[in-house]
Amino acid sequence: MDCLFCKIINKEIPSQIVYEDNDILAFNDIAPKAPVHILIIPKKHISSHAELGEFDAELMGKIHMVINKIAREKGILESGYRVIINCGEDGGQEVKHLHFHLLGGKKLEINM
Ligand code: 5GP
Ligand code: ZN
């Protein structure tokens, strides 16, 4: 499958990995919009938030715990952060593999 983030998961394309386990990968965004800008993705290819199924509930819960852990490690748990999912054309999704943006380390604008 020709998917950029699957290639990052398979290490065919290099990335700066922040966290990895059997189900989840987190890596620095290539064009950061804040001092902390990390993408958290399921290793399973899910093309967008709209494609989630009931069997993905546990995985989605786990992703949020990983985001929380990374926020703690990056020192932004208390200063605050934003988690964004862009979905589909109107949502501005460019890469068609579900990903969570973790942004922080500065006072974020309302419009990202
Ligand atoms: P979207 O607009 O789909 O929600 O976000 C896609 C994100 O992926 C963008 O923030 C973009 O900077 C990031 N991105 C695109 N290509 C690459 C890449 O090759 N490596 C990394 N690390 N991030 C990428
Ligand atoms: Zn993929």
Coordinates of N, CA and C and ligand atoms in Angstrom, one line a residue:
M1 N 0.8 -1.2 0.0 CA 0.0 0.0 0.0 C 0.9 1.3 0.0
D2 N 0.5 2.2 -0.8 CA 1.3 3.4 -0.9 C 0.9 4.4 0.1
C3 N 1.4 4.2 1.3 CA 1.0 5.1 2.4 C 2.2 5.6 3.1
L4 N 2.4 6.9 3.1 CA 3.6 7.6 3.7 C 3.8 7.1 5.2
F5 N 2.7 7.1 6.0 CA 2.9 6.8 7.4 C 3.2 5.3 7.6
C6 N 2.6 4.4 6.7 CA 3.0 3.0 6.8 C 4.4 2.8 6.5
K7 N 5.0 3.6 5.6 CA 6.4 3.5 5.2 C 7.2 4.0 6.4
I8 N 6.8 5.0 7.1 CA 7.5 5.4 8.3 C 7.4 4.3 9.4
I9 N 6.3 3.7 9.6 CA 6.2 2.6 10.5 C 7.2 1.5 10.1
N10 N 7.3 1.2 8.8 CA 8.1 0.1 8.4 C 9.6 0.5 8.3
K11 N 9.9 1.8 8.6 CA 11.2 2.3 8.6 C 11.8 2.4 7.2
E12 N 10.9 2.4 6.2 CA 11.3 2.7 4.8 C 11.6 4.1 4.6
I13 N 11.0 5.0 5.4 CA 11.2 6.4 5.4 C 11.7 6.8 6.9
P14 N 12.8 7.5 7.0 CA 13.3 7.8 8.4 C 12.4 8.8 9.1
S15 N 12.4 8.7 10.4 CA 11.7 9.7 11.2 C 12.3 9.8 12.6
Q16 N 12.0 10.8 13.3 CA 12.6 11.0 14.6 C 11.6 10.4 15.6
I17 N 11.8 9.1 16.0 CA 10.8 8.4 16.8 C 10.9 8.8 18.2
V18 N 9.7 9.1 18.8 CA 9.6 9.6 20.2 C 9.1 8.4 21.1
Y19 N 8.3 7.5 20.5 CA 7.7 6.4 21.3 C 7.3 5.3 20.3
E20 N 7.5 4.1 20.7 CA 7.1 3.0 19.9 C 6.7 1.8 20.7
D21 N 5.6 1.1 20.4 CA 5.3 -0.2 21.0 C 4.7 -1.0 19.8
N22 N 4.1 -2.2 20.2 CA 3.6 -3.1 19.1 C 2.4 -2.4 18.3
D23 N 1.7 -1.5 18.9 CA 0.5 -1.0 18.2 C 0.6 0.5 17.8
I24 N 1.5 1.2 18.4 CA 1.5 2.7 18.2 C 3.0 3.2 17.9
L25 N 3.0 4.2 17.1 CA 4.3 4.9 16.8 C 4.1 6.4 17.0
A26 N 5.0 7.1 17.6 CA 5.0 8.5 17.7 C 6.3 9.1 17.2
F27 N 6.2 10.1 16.4 CA 7.5 10.7 15.8 C 7.2 12.2 15.6
N28 N 8.4 12.9 15.5 CA 8.3 14.4 15.3 C 7.7 14.7 13.9
D29 N 6.8 15.7 13.9 CA 6.3 16.2 12.6 C 7.5 16.9 11.9
I30 N 7.5 16.7 10.6 CA 8.6 17.2 9.7 C 8.5 18.7 9.6
A31 N 7.4 19.3 9.8 CA 7.2 20.8 9.7 C 6.5 21.3 10.9
P32 N 7.2 21.3 12.0 CA 6.6 21.6 13.3 C 5.9 23.0 13.4
K33 N 4.7 23.0 13.9 CA 4.0 24.3 14.1 C 4.1 24.8 15.5
A34 N 4.8 24.1 16.4 CA 5.0 24.5 17.8 C 6.3 23.8 18.2
P35 N 6.9 24.3 19.4 CA 8.1 23.7 19.9 C 8.0 22.2 20.1
V36 N 6.8 21.7 20.5 CA 6.5 20.3 20.5 C 5.4 20.0 19.5
H37 N 5.7 19.2 18.5 CA 4.7 18.9 17.4 C 5.0 17.4 17.1
I38 N 4.3 16.5 17.6 CA 4.5 15.1 17.5 C 3.3 14.5 16.9
L39 N 3.5 13.5 16.0 CA 2.4 12.8 15.4 C 2.3 11.4 16.1
I40 N 1.1 11.0 16.5 CA 0.9 9.7 17.1 C 0.0 8.9 16.2
I41 N 0.4 7.7 15.8 CA -0.4 6.9 14.9 C -0.5 5.5 15.3
P42 N -1.6 4.9 14.9 CA -1.7 3.4 15.1 C -0.9 2.7 14.0
K43 N -0.3 1.6 14.4 CA 0.5 0.9 13.3 C -0.4 0.2 12.3
K44 N -1.6 -0.1 12.8 CA -2.6 -0.6 11.9 C -3.1 0.5 10.9
H45 N -3.1 0.2 9.7 CA -3.5 1.3 8.7 C -5.1 1.5 8.8
I46 N -5.4 2.7 9.4 CA -6.8 3.2 9.4 C -6.7 4.5 8.7
S47 N -7.5 4.6 7.6 CA -7.2 5.7 6.7 C -7.7 7.1 7.3
S48 N -8.7 7.1 8.1 CA -9.1 8.3 8.8 C -9.9 8.0 10.0
H49 N -10.2 9.1 10.7 CA -11.1 9.0 11.9 C -12.4 8.4 11.5
A50 N -12.9 8.7 10.3 CA -14.2 8.3 9.8 C -14.2 6.8 9.6
E51 N -13.1 6.2 9.5 CA -13.0 4.7 9.3 C -12.9 3.9 10.5
L52 N -13.0 4.5 11.7 CA -12.8 3.8 12.9 C -14.0 2.8 13.1
G53 N -13.7 1.7 13.7 CA -14.7 0.7 14.0 C -14.8 0.4 15.5
E54 N -15.8 -0.3 15.9 CA -15.9 -0.6 17.3 C -14.7 -1.3 17.9
F55 N -14.1 -2.1 17.1 CA -12.9 -2.9 17.6 C -11.7 -2.0 17.8
D56 N -11.8 -0.8 17.4 CA -10.6 0.1 17.6 C -10.7 0.9 18.9
A57 N -11.7 0.7 19.7 CA -11.9 1.5 20.9 C -10.8 1.4 21.8
E58 N -10.3 0.2 22.1 CA -9.2 0.0 23.0 C -7.9 0.6 22.5
L59 N -7.7 0.5 21.2 CA -6.5 1.1 20.6 C -6.5 2.6 20.7
M60 N -7.7 3.2 20.5 CA -7.8 4.7 20.6 C -7.6 5.1 22.1
G61 N -8.1 4.4 23.0 CA -7.9 4.7 24.4 C -6.4 4.6 24.7
K62 N -5.7 3.6 24.2 CA -4.3 3.5 24.4 C -3.5 4.6 23.8
I63 N -3.9 5.1 22.6 CA -3.3 6.2 22.0 C -3.3 7.4 22.9
H64 N -4.5 7.7 23.5 CA -4.6 8.8 24.4 C -3.7 8.7 25.6
M65 N -3.5 7.5 26.1 CA -2.6 7.3 27.3 C -1.1 7.6 26.8
V66 N -0.8 7.2 25.6 CA 0.6 7.4 25.1 C 0.8 8.9 24.9
I67 N -0.3 9.6 24.4 CA -0.2 11.1 24.2 C 0.1 11.7 25.6
N68 N -0.6 11.3 26.6 CA -0.5 11.8 28.0 C 1.0 11.6 28.4
K69 N 1.5 10.4 28.2 CA 2.9 10.0 28.6 C 3.9 10.9 27.9
I70 N 3.7 11.1 26.6 CA 4.7 11.9 25.8 C 4.6 13.4 26.3
A71 N 3.4 13.9 26.6 CA 3.2 15.2 27.1 C 4.0 15.4 28.4
R72 N 3.9 14.4 29.3 CA 4.6 14.4 30.5 C 6.1 14.5 30.3
E73 N 6.6 13.6 29.4 CA 8.0 13.5 29.1 C 8.6 14.8 28.5
K74 N 7.7 15.5 27.7 CA 8.2 16.7 27.0 C 8.0 17.9 27.9
G75 N 7.4 17.7 29.1 CA 7.3 18.8 30.0 C 6.1 19.8 29.8
I76 N 5.1 19.3 29.0 CA 4.0 20.2 28.7 C 2.7 19.7 29.3
L77 N 2.8 18.8 30.2 CA 1.6 18.2 30.9 C 0.8 19.3 31.6
E78 N 1.6 20.2 32.3 CA 1.0 21.2 33.1 C 0.8 22.5 32.4
S79 N 1.8 22.9 31.5 CA 1.6 24.1 30.7 C 0.5 24.0 29.7
G80 N 0.2 22.8 29.3 CA -1.0 22.6 28.4 C -0.6 22.2 27.0
Y81 N -1.5 21.7 26.3 CA -1.2 21.2 24.9 C -2.5 21.0 24.2
R82 N -2.4 20.7 22.9 CA -3.6 20.5 22.1 C -3.4 19.2 21.3
V83 N -4.5 18.5 21.2 CA -4.5 17.2 20.4 C -5.5 17.5 19.3
I84 N -5.0 17.3 18.0 CA -5.8 17.5 16.8 C -5.9 16.3 15.9
I85 N -7.1 16.0 15.5 CA -7.3 15.0 14.4 C -7.9 15.7 13.2
N86 N -7.3 15.8 12.1 CA -7.9 16.3 10.9 C -8.5 15.1 10.1
C87 N -9.7 15.3 9.7 CA -10.4 14.2 9.0 C -11.0 14.6 7.7
G88 N -10.6 14.0 6.7 CA -11.3 14.2 5.4 C -10.9 15.5 4.8
E89 N -11.6 15.8 3.7 CA -11.2 17.0 2.9 C -11.5 18.3 3.7
D90 N -12.7 18.4 4.2 CA -13.1 19.6 5.0 C -12.2 19.8 6.2
G91 N -11.8 18.6 6.8 CA -11.0 18.7 8.0 C -9.5 19.0 7.7
G92 N -9.1 19.0 6.5 CA -7.8 19.4 6.1 C -6.8 18.2 6.3
Q93 N -7.3 17.0 6.2 CA -6.4 15.8 6.3 C -5.6 15.6 5.0
E94 N -4.2 15.7 5.2 CA -3.4 15.5 4.0 C -2.9 14.1 3.9
V95 N -2.5 13.5 5.0 CA -2.0 12.1 5.0 C -3.1 11.1 5.4
K96 N -3.4 10.2 4.5 CA -4.6 9.3 4.7 C -4.3 8.1 5.5
H97 N -3.7 8.4 6.7 CA -3.4 7.3 7.7 C -3.7 8.1 9.0
L98 N -4.7 7.6 9.8 CA -5.1 8.3 11.0 C -4.0 8.7 11.8
H99 N -3.9 10.0 12.2 CA -2.9 10.5 13.1 C -3.4 11.6 14.0
F100 N -2.8 11.6 15.2 CA -3.1 12.6 16.2 C -1.9 13.6 16.3
H101 N -2.2 14.9 16.1 CA -1.2 15.9 16.3 C -1.1 16.2 17.8
L102 N 0.1 16.2 18.4 CA 0.3 16.7 19.8 C 1.1 18.0 19.7
L103 N 0.5 19.1 20.1 CA 1.1 20.4 20.0 C 1.3 21.1 21.3
G104 N 2.4 21.7 21.6 CA 2.5 22.4 22.8 C 3.9 23.1 22.9
G105 N 4.2 23.6 24.1 CA 5.5 24.3 24.3 C 5.4 25.8 24.0
K106 N 4.2 26.3 23.6 CA 4.0 27.7 23.5 C 2.5 28.0 23.6
K107 N 2.1 29.2 23.7 CA 0.7 29.5 23.7 C 0.1 29.4 22.3
L108 N -0.7 28.4 22.1 CA -1.2 28.1 20.7 C -2.3 29.1 20.3
E109 N -2.2 29.4 19.0 CA -3.3 30.2 18.4 C -4.6 29.4 18.4
I110 N -5.7 30.1 18.3 CA -7.0 29.3 18.2 C -7.1 28.6 16.9
N111 N -6.7 29.3 15.8 CA -6.7 28.7 14.5 C -5.4 28.1 14.2
M112 N -5.4 26.8 14.1 CA -4.1 26.1 13.7 C -4.1 25.8 12.2
Ligands
5GP1 P1 -2.6 16.4 8.3 O1 -2.6 17.7 7.5 O2 -2.8 15.2 7.4 O3 -3.4 16.3 9.5 O4 -1.1 16.3 8.9 C1 -0.1 15.6 8.2 C2 1.2 16.0 8.9 O5 2.2 15.1 8.5 C3 1.7 17.4 8.6 O6 1.8 18.2 9.8 C4 3.0 17.2 8.0 O7 4.0 18.2 8.3 C5 3.4 15.9 8.4 N1 4.3 15.1 7.5 C6 4.1 15.0 6.1 N2 5.1 14.3 5.6 C7 5.9 13.9 6.6 C8 7.1 13.1 6.7 O8 7.6 12.6 5.7 N3 7.6 12.9 7.9 C9 7.1 13.5 9.0 N4 7.8 13.2 10.2 N5 6.0 14.2 9.0 C10 5.4 14.4 7.8
ZN2 ZN -0.9 3.7 6.4

